[in-house]
């Protein structure tokens, strides 16, 4: 399967990193994006260009979408020259966007009606890990489909979890993004309070890192916060979308959440103040402005990079099981 022709639509921050990792591994790659400059960079390195989603689907064996919203995916899939029009028996559609479970399930029968297979395969771990292939991937779909695409997923990522039926991966992905956002808001409060108290911010960073207060979000996003760039290649509108999807899942199942609505309100206020395309770690600006401080350290990177070599991709089997769900 790794020798298959692969098409990739959506060359933004995450998608571009994933597609770039495929290209580094010599995959027969065809790309498409509304931004022709992004496409041109891949073409200059040997990728092929697709004139439309339909043309791409006709030309490749596996087509991957990594797009900013469920509406964008629907447009690419169902448009007059969309992916569905080009699918045929034996082909596979991998939805790697952070999307709505219901939307994946709505589109899947349309894919299957063409004799193709649908899976939702969102990623988690940040653009820096997507670029090296050390990112985590959730994969929802049948066991048979998962085993067919595992060689490709092993190029794209390091830890690969088969989550169960189609749609399950999307649910888990929005849950993890919700948790990231809660951690980010809590870190903004903790870092700003320590700044106002007068603590050295480099010492604060290390105190959190070596303590029970540590998290993946701290080890990544706190660094770009303290650098001042605030650049984690993720924006407030995407946070609102993702946390909104998680909140929707909870409401549909009558779970009386308390933190999720608060977090959504904080980021909606941040987007009103600083713009929806403001970098998400700059949610700390709400507190910096209120306290008239700048929360900065020294020696922290402007962007996160993964200095580790590509780790071999492998399936993560849930604890207590000999194999992931069918």
Coordinates of C-alpha atoms in Angstrom, one line a residue, residues 80-244:
X80 CA -19.8 19.5 -9.2
X81 CA -16.2 18.5 -9.7
X82 CA -15.7 17.0 -6.3
X83 CA -14.0 13.9 -5.0
X84 CA -17.2 11.8 -5.0
X85 CA -17.5 12.2 -8.8
X86 CA -14.0 10.7 -9.2
X87 CA -14.1 7.8 -6.8
X88 CA -14.4 4.2 -7.9
X89 CA -14.1 0.7 -6.5
X90 CA -11.1 0.0 -4.3
X91 CA -10.2 3.6 -3.6
X92 CA -9.9 5.0 -0.1
X93 CA -10.8 8.4 1.3
X94 CA -9.0 9.4 4.5
X95 CA -10.5 12.4 6.3
X96 CA -7.7 13.9 8.3
X97 CA -9.5 17.1 9.2
X98 CA -10.7 17.8 12.7
X99 CA -14.4 17.5 11.9
X100 CA -17.9 16.6 13.0
X101 CA -18.6 12.9 13.6
X102 CA -22.1 13.3 12.0
X103 CA -20.6 14.8 8.9
X104 CA -18.1 12.0 8.4
X105 CA -21.0 9.5 8.9
X106 CA -23.1 11.4 6.4
X107 CA -20.4 11.4 3.7
X108 CA -19.3 7.8 4.2
X109 CA -22.3 6.1 2.5
X110 CA -21.8 8.3 -0.5
X111 CA -18.2 7.2 -0.7
X112 CA -19.2 3.5 -0.3
X113 CA -21.9 3.8 -3.0
X114 CA -18.9 4.3 -5.4
X115 CA -17.3 1.1 -4.2
X116 CA -14.7 3.1 -2.2
X117 CA -13.9 3.1 1.5
X118 CA -14.1 5.9 4.0
X119 CA -12.1 6.5 7.2
X120 CA -11.7 9.4 9.6
X121 CA -8.0 9.8 10.6
X122 CA -7.4 13.1 12.5
X123 CA -4.0 13.8 13.9
X124 CA -2.8 15.1 17.3
X125 CA 0.6 16.5 18.4
X126 CA 1.2 19.7 16.5
X127 CA 2.6 20.8 13.2
X128 CA 6.2 20.2 14.3
X129 CA 5.5 16.5 14.8
X130 CA 3.4 16.3 11.6
X131 CA 6.4 17.5 9.7
X132 CA 8.7 14.8 11.0
X133 CA 6.1 12.0 11.0
X134 CA 6.2 11.7 14.7
X135 CA 2.6 12.8 15.2
X136 CA -0.2 10.6 16.7
X137 CA -3.1 9.5 14.5
X138 CA -6.6 8.3 15.4
X139 CA -8.2 6.1 12.8
X140 CA -11.9 5.3 12.7
X141 CA -13.3 2.6 10.4
X142 CA -13.4 -1.1 10.0
X143 CA -10.5 -3.2 11.1
X144 CA -10.0 -4.4 7.5
X145 CA -9.8 -0.8 6.2
X146 CA -7.4 0.1 9.0
X147 CA -5.0 -2.7 8.1
X148 CA -5.1 -1.6 4.5
X149 CA -4.0 1.9 5.3
X150 CA -1.7 1.2 8.2
X151 CA 1.5 1.3 6.1
X152 CA 0.5 4.8 4.9
X153 CA -0.5 6.0 8.3
X154 CA 2.9 4.7 9.6
X155 CA 4.6 7.1 7.3
X156 CA 2.4 10.0 8.3
X157 CA 2.6 9.3 12.1
X158 CA 4.3 7.4 14.9
X159 CA 1.6 6.2 17.3
X160 CA -1.5 5.1 15.5
X161 CA -4.7 4.2 17.4
X162 CA -7.5 2.3 15.8
X163 CA -10.4 3.9 17.6
X164 CA -13.3 1.7 16.4
X165 CA -16.1 2.5 14.0
X166 CA -16.1 5.3 11.5
X167 CA -16.6 8.6 13.4
X168 CA -15.1 7.5 16.6
X169 CA -11.7 9.1 15.7
X170 CA -13.4 12.4 15.1
X171 CA -15.1 12.3 18.5
X172 CA -11.8 11.5 20.3
X173 CA -10.0 14.2 18.4
X174 CA -12.3 17.0 19.4
X175 CA -12.1 15.7 23.0
X176 CA -8.3 16.0 23.0
X177 CA -8.4 19.5 21.4
X178 CA -10.8 20.5 24.2
X179 CA -8.4 19.3 26.8
X180 CA -5.5 21.2 25.1
X181 CA -7.6 24.3 25.2
X182 CA -8.4 23.9 28.9
X183 CA -4.7 23.5 29.6
X184 CA -3.9 26.6 27.6
X185 CA -6.4 28.8 29.4
X186 CA -5.2 27.5 32.8
X187 CA -1.5 28.1 31.8
X188 CA -2.4 31.7 30.7
X189 CA -3.8 32.3 34.1
X190 CA -0.9 30.6 35.9
X191 CA 1.8 32.4 33.9
X192 CA 0.2 35.8 34.2
X193 CA -0.3 35.4 38.0
X194 CA 3.4 34.5 38.4
X195 CA 4.4 37.5 36.3
X196 CA 2.4 39.8 38.4
X197 CA 3.7 38.3 41.6
X198 CA 7.2 39.0 40.4
X199 CA 8.6 35.5 39.7
X200 CA 11.3 34.9 37.1
X201 CA 9.4 33.4 34.2
X202 CA 12.2 31.0 33.2
X203 CA 12.1 29.6 36.7
X204 CA 8.3 29.4 36.5
X205 CA 8.5 27.4 33.3
X206 CA 10.9 24.9 34.8
X207 CA 8.8 24.6 38.0
X208 CA 5.8 23.6 36.0
X209 CA 7.7 21.3 33.7
X210 CA 9.2 19.2 36.5
X211 CA 6.0 19.1 38.6
X212 CA 2.5 17.6 38.7
X213 CA 1.4 20.7 36.9
X214 CA 3.2 19.7 33.7
X215 CA 1.5 18.9 30.4
X216 CA 2.2 18.5 26.7
X217 CA 0.6 22.0 26.2
X218 CA 3.0 23.5 28.7
X219 CA 6.1 22.0 27.1
X220 CA 5.0 23.4 23.7
X221 CA 2.7 26.4 23.9
X222 CA 4.2 27.9 27.1
X223 CA 7.5 28.1 25.2
X224 CA 6.1 30.2 22.3
X225 CA 4.1 32.3 24.8
X226 CA 7.3 33.1 26.8
X227 CA 9.2 33.8 23.5
X228 CA 6.5 36.4 22.6
X229 CA 5.9 35.0 19.1
X230 CA 2.8 33.0 20.3
X231 CA 3.1 31.0 17.1
X232 CA 1.8 27.5 17.4
X233 CA 0.3 27.6 13.9
X234 CA -3.2 27.5 15.3
X235 CA -5.8 30.3 15.5
X236 CA -8.6 31.3 17.7
X237 CA -11.3 30.6 15.1
X238 CA -10.1 27.0 14.9
X239 CA -10.2 26.6 18.7
X240 CA -13.8 27.9 18.7
X241 CA -14.6 25.4 16.0
X242 CA -13.0 22.4 17.8
X243 CA -14.3 23.2 21.3
X244 CA -17.7 23.9 19.8

